[in-house]
Structures are given as structure tokens and as C-alpha cells.
Amino acid sequence: MKGFKRLVRWGILLLLAAVVVTGVRYVYRTFYAYDYDDTLDESKLGIGEPVNPAPQGGEQETKTAQEIINIALFGVDARHGENSRSDAIMIVSIDGARGKIKLSSIMRDSYVDVKDHGMTKICHAYAYGGPELAINTINRNFDLDIREYATVNFQDLAKIVDVIGGVEIDVQKNEVKELNRVIREYAQENGLKAKTIQEAGMQTLNGMQALSYARVRKGTTGGDVARMGRQQELMSAIFDKVSGMNPVQYPGLVSELMPLVTTSLSSKEVLDVGMSAIKSGMPKIERASFPCEGDWTGKTVQGGMWVAAYSDEVAIEKMHAFIYDDIAPDAEKTDSTGNTSAEA
């Protein structure tokens, strides 16, 4: 009898060990299934080498800067296998102390200094030197200290949206025609059947439709500035959809999404960033675009290239105020009576 009890105990221990090992293997596969890039050389990221230093911040910025995690997010469109420009450039700021995630979009046509390549569009940096040079360009031109990045190919963005079951987007009337054109183009390129939008309004977009929405910028749709807004809107919609899911779905979701991302964040850092984002509860998302509307001027430079020229000092001051001091670029507005009022 004693032998039988001993055998049962050993059997239970072995079963528990098997469960633990299986769990560890599952976690390992889930968080190591992405394309991890550990090649970034921090000495080449342009930290502390600003083209134009930011104005000296106050006590609030100095204190908060230590608590904020800035990560560069690049959207590349590698449809033809070429060295891809970063058609979407965002800085994702995790402000755990305030319970916020801030999305700072940078105009792809911003006229900036790219190390060893001179003045050109900021989106060219990724094609010239990958994420390392792209981060260097952001840090030097906006006086930041970004050390990490994540890149998503636009082709995979459609898969991400489909994995989470679509996203809710309010499609405007002036966007429908151009959106459907882009949807048909994408479907033809990928041998798929196009599912176009029938009318404007709030609706659930599938992966193909959402990707096309993020690409829209021609016709009467507002150009690159409006496209940045759509990309931010899509990012917010993805976050809203995921945050509204049952937590028991997260492990399976992560295992499907992580292989679609290339990032310099290790698995531990991914978890740390996630914990920082939710330490004050479900974070609020705030968005801004830089250089701000009214702060840039379109011009044609040598070679016939159209760029968005702007004041470095103004852009840096407004971006730092948004990220570190929690002041939105449009915090002050003038009402119809001519009085200036602050927006929350």
C-alpha cells in the first residue's frame, strides 16, 4: 500500500512537472516567436547629438522624462522587395505615471538632416540605414533619447487586423471613393477579391480595408497630414479592440501577432513595457502630429523633391511639451469671442 501511495505521489509530481514544462515552453514560444533585432548600436542612435537642442525644460519635464518610455514605431511598405522607406513614423510614449499612451506621428515628408546623407525626407532614413539610422535621425532632429523600435510591414498590418476580428473606424464621405480605389489596387496586387466600402460612417473594417484606410492620401482626402491622422486612428482602434477582449484570449492573440513584428525589445522588455503601460489601469490614448499644422511649409528642393520644411525649435518645443509636460499642441484655442481658452 505504501508503495502504491508513493507511486501516486510520484505520478502527481511528474504530472505537475509536465504541466510546468509545457507552460514554460508555451511562454517561450509565444514571446520568442517574433523577429528580435539585437543589432542596434546605442552609440550610433544619435542620443545627445541634437541638430538643434530643445529649449531647457522645467522641473516637471526633468522628473517625468525619467518615467516615460519612448519607442519608435515604423510602418514600412515592402511590396516590391526594395529597401523600404518608413511610410509611417510614430513615437509611442508610455506614460505609466499618468496612465497614458501618446502617439506622436512625424510627417514622412519632413525635411531633416540625415547623417551622412544631408537634408532629405525623414522617411528616406530607414531605406538608407534601416531602423538604426531612422532612430538616429529622429533623435538628432527632435532631441530625443529613443533606444528601441518596432517595425510592422504594411502587408502584415492587414493580418493583425484580421486576427483581432476587425476594427471600428468612422469612414468620412470624402474618403470612400479613394479608399475603395486603394482596396481594389491591394486586392489586385495580392490576388484577392476586393470588398469595398458601400457608404460612409462608423463600421467594422477587415484587414484589407483597414490597411487601405491607412494608405489613403490622394484626391480630396487631405494628403499626408490627413493620412497621419488615419494611421493614428487605426492604431487607436486596434488598441481599443484588444483592450476590450477577454484577458484569457491574450496568450493566443500574442502568439499570433508577435511573429508579424520586428523589434529591438527583448521578451522581458516587451513584458516590462506592457506592465508599465497598465500600472495605473487601462491607459488613455492621446495623439498629435509633428510638425504641427500651420508650422510647416511645402516646398520643392533641388532634384524636384517636395518636402515639408519647418522650424526645428518650434517642433521640438511642442513635441517635448506633449510627451513630457502633458501639454497638447492645441491646448490653447481662441473661441468665437476672441478669448483664449485652454483645452483639457
Short mmCIF file of C-alpha atoms in Angstrom, two decimals, residues 23-208:
data_model
loop_
_atom_site.label_atom_id
_atom_site.label_comp_id
_atom_site.label_asym_id
_atom_site.label_seq_id
_atom_site.Cartn_x
_atom_site.Cartn_y
_atom_site.Cartn_z
CA GLY A 23 3.70 26.13 -19.77
CA VAL A 24 7.30 27.31 -19.91
CA ARG A 25 7.65 26.05 -23.47
CA TYR A 26 4.41 27.79 -24.43
CA VAL A 27 5.54 31.10 -22.92
CA TYR A 28 8.95 30.71 -24.56
CA ARG A 29 7.39 30.05 -27.99
CA THR A 30 4.94 32.92 -27.55
CA PHE A 31 7.44 35.59 -26.56
CA TYR A 32 10.37 34.45 -28.69
CA ALA A 33 8.38 33.84 -31.87
CA TYR A 34 8.92 37.37 -33.15
CA ASP A 35 11.82 38.77 -35.17
CA TYR A 36 14.11 40.02 -32.41
CA ASP A 37 16.74 42.52 -33.55
CA ASP A 38 19.63 42.79 -31.09
CA THR A 39 21.97 44.56 -33.53
CA LEU A 40 21.29 48.19 -32.55
CA ASP A 41 24.45 50.03 -31.51
CA GLU A 42 23.41 52.60 -28.91
CA SER A 43 26.44 54.74 -29.72
CA LYS A 44 25.00 55.20 -33.24
CA LEU A 45 21.47 56.23 -32.23
CA GLY A 46 22.21 59.96 -32.07
CA ILE A 47 21.37 60.28 -28.38
CA GLY A 48 22.78 63.56 -27.07
CA GLU A 49 23.70 64.74 -30.58
CA PRO A 50 20.78 67.02 -31.45
CA VAL A 51 20.84 69.06 -34.65
CA ASN A 52 19.12 71.78 -32.58
CA PRO A 53 18.90 71.22 -28.79
CA ALA A 54 15.49 71.52 -27.17
CA PRO A 55 14.76 74.57 -25.00
CA GLN A 56 15.58 73.86 -21.38
CA GLY A 57 12.61 72.10 -19.77
CA GLY A 58 11.33 72.83 -16.30
CA GLU A 59 11.27 70.65 -13.22
CA GLN A 60 8.16 68.84 -14.50
CA GLU A 61 9.86 67.68 -17.70
CA THR A 62 13.03 66.55 -15.88
CA LYS A 63 11.03 64.48 -13.40
CA THR A 64 8.59 62.98 -15.88
CA ALA A 65 11.20 62.20 -18.53
CA GLN A 66 12.63 59.52 -16.23
CA GLU A 67 9.25 57.77 -16.09
CA ILE A 68 8.39 57.82 -19.81
CA ILE A 69 9.39 55.14 -22.30
CA ASN A 70 9.70 56.32 -25.90
CA ILE A 71 9.69 53.69 -28.65
CA ALA A 72 9.95 54.34 -32.38
CA LEU A 73 7.27 52.63 -34.46
CA PHE A 74 7.84 52.25 -38.19
CA GLY A 75 5.39 51.14 -40.83
CA VAL A 76 7.18 50.01 -43.99
CA ASP A 77 5.62 49.14 -47.30
CA ALA A 78 7.89 46.44 -48.73
CA ARG A 79 5.59 45.40 -51.54
CA HIS A 80 8.31 45.10 -54.15
CA GLY A 81 11.28 43.85 -52.12
CA GLU A 82 13.19 47.14 -52.27
CA ASN A 83 14.90 48.87 -49.36
CA SER A 84 11.76 50.29 -47.83
CA ARG A 85 11.13 53.82 -46.70
CA SER A 86 9.20 54.22 -43.49
CA ASP A 87 5.86 55.43 -44.79
CA ALA A 88 4.55 55.66 -41.23
CA ILE A 89 6.70 57.06 -38.41
CA MET A 90 5.41 57.29 -34.86
CA ILE A 91 6.84 57.72 -31.41
CA VAL A 92 4.92 55.64 -28.88
CA SER A 93 5.35 57.20 -25.44
CA ILE A 94 4.40 55.02 -22.47
CA ASP A 95 3.48 57.42 -19.67
CA GLY A 96 2.61 54.97 -16.90
CA ALA A 97 2.57 57.62 -14.16
CA ARG A 98 -0.25 59.50 -15.90
CA GLY A 99 -1.89 56.37 -17.28
CA LYS A 100 -1.44 57.43 -20.90
CA ILE A 101 -0.04 56.20 -24.18
CA LYS A 102 0.86 59.04 -26.54
CA LEU A 103 1.20 58.60 -30.28
CA SER A 104 3.37 61.26 -31.93
CA SER A 105 3.26 60.98 -35.71
CA ILE A 106 6.04 62.55 -37.77
CA MET A 107 5.29 63.69 -41.31
CA ARG A 108 7.07 61.35 -43.74
CA ASP A 109 7.98 64.37 -45.89
CA SER A 110 9.60 66.32 -43.02
CA TYR A 111 12.78 67.96 -44.30
CA VAL A 112 15.52 66.88 -41.91
CA ASP A 113 19.24 66.20 -41.67
CA VAL A 114 20.02 62.50 -42.17
CA LYS A 115 23.53 61.66 -41.02
CA ASP A 116 25.93 61.18 -43.98
CA HIS A 117 23.09 61.89 -46.44
CA GLY A 118 22.39 65.58 -45.87
CA MET A 119 18.97 67.22 -45.94
CA THR A 120 16.18 64.99 -47.24
CA LYS A 121 12.81 63.50 -46.28
CA ILE A 122 12.80 61.76 -42.91
CA CYS A 123 11.20 58.65 -44.42
CA HIS A 124 14.35 58.07 -46.50
CA ALA A 125 16.47 57.36 -43.41
CA TYR A 126 15.00 53.87 -42.98
CA ALA A 127 15.85 52.99 -46.60
CA TYR A 128 19.39 54.35 -46.24
CA GLY A 129 20.30 52.66 -42.98
CA GLY A 130 17.41 50.66 -41.55
CA PRO A 131 15.97 51.26 -38.07
CA GLU A 132 19.34 52.32 -36.62
CA LEU A 133 19.71 55.33 -38.92
CA ALA A 134 15.98 56.05 -38.70
CA ILE A 135 16.18 56.25 -34.89
CA ASN A 136 19.35 58.34 -35.15
CA THR A 137 17.50 60.77 -37.43
CA ILE A 138 14.54 61.12 -35.06
CA ASN A 139 16.75 61.55 -32.00
CA ARG A 140 19.01 64.17 -33.60
CA ASN A 141 16.25 66.20 -35.23
CA PHE A 142 13.80 66.11 -32.31
CA ASP A 143 16.32 65.94 -29.43
CA LEU A 144 15.07 62.62 -28.04
CA ASP A 145 16.67 59.53 -26.49
CA ILE A 146 14.88 56.67 -28.24
CA ARG A 147 16.69 53.36 -27.83
CA GLU A 148 14.12 50.83 -29.01
CA TYR A 149 11.88 50.32 -32.01
CA ALA A 150 9.24 48.10 -33.54
CA THR A 151 8.58 47.70 -37.26
CA VAL A 152 5.46 46.36 -38.93
CA ASN A 153 5.25 45.72 -42.64
CA PHE A 154 2.02 47.17 -44.03
CA GLN A 155 1.37 43.78 -45.62
CA ASP A 156 1.24 42.30 -42.12
CA LEU A 157 -0.97 45.07 -40.79
CA ALA A 158 -3.89 43.51 -42.65
CA LYS A 159 -3.18 40.18 -40.90
CA ILE A 160 -3.05 41.89 -37.50
CA VAL A 161 -6.47 43.47 -38.01
CA ASP A 162 -7.96 40.18 -39.19
CA VAL A 163 -6.51 38.33 -36.19
CA ILE A 164 -8.32 40.65 -33.78
CA GLY A 165 -11.57 40.45 -35.75
CA GLY A 166 -11.55 43.83 -37.49
CA VAL A 167 -11.56 47.39 -36.17
CA GLU A 168 -14.20 50.10 -35.77
CA ILE A 169 -13.47 53.13 -37.97
CA ASP A 170 -15.62 56.16 -38.80
CA VAL A 171 -15.10 56.50 -42.57
CA GLN A 172 -15.78 60.01 -43.86
CA LYS A 173 -17.69 60.79 -47.07
CA ASN A 174 -14.66 62.31 -48.79
CA GLU A 175 -12.66 59.13 -48.08
CA VAL A 176 -14.98 56.50 -49.58
CA LYS A 177 -14.05 56.85 -53.26
CA GLU A 178 -10.28 56.91 -52.70
CA LEU A 179 -10.49 54.17 -50.06
CA ASN A 180 -12.27 51.87 -52.50
CA ARG A 181 -9.68 52.62 -55.18
CA VAL A 182 -6.87 51.58 -52.80
CA ILE A 183 -8.82 48.47 -51.73
CA ARG A 184 -9.19 47.37 -55.37
CA GLU A 185 -5.48 48.04 -56.01
CA TYR A 186 -4.45 45.98 -52.98
CA ALA A 187 -6.78 43.12 -53.91
CA GLN A 188 -5.44 43.02 -57.47
CA GLU A 189 -1.80 43.02 -56.30
CA ASN A 190 -2.45 40.13 -53.89
CA GLY A 191 -4.87 38.05 -55.96
CA LEU A 192 -7.77 38.68 -53.59
CA LYS A 193 -11.39 39.60 -54.02
CA ALA A 194 -11.98 43.26 -53.22
CA LYS A 195 -14.58 44.03 -50.57
CA THR A 196 -15.27 47.73 -50.97
CA ILE A 197 -16.97 50.20 -48.63
CA GLN A 198 -20.59 50.91 -49.52
CA GLU A 199 -21.13 54.08 -47.50
CA ALA A 200 -19.57 56.48 -45.02
CA GLY A 201 -19.99 56.16 -41.26
CA MET A 202 -18.84 54.03 -38.34
CA GLN A 203 -18.23 50.45 -39.43
CA THR A 204 -16.04 47.40 -38.89
CA LEU A 205 -13.16 47.25 -41.37
CA ASN A 206 -11.40 43.99 -42.15
CA GLY A 207 -7.63 43.75 -42.64
CA MET A 208 -7.63 44.66 -46.33
#
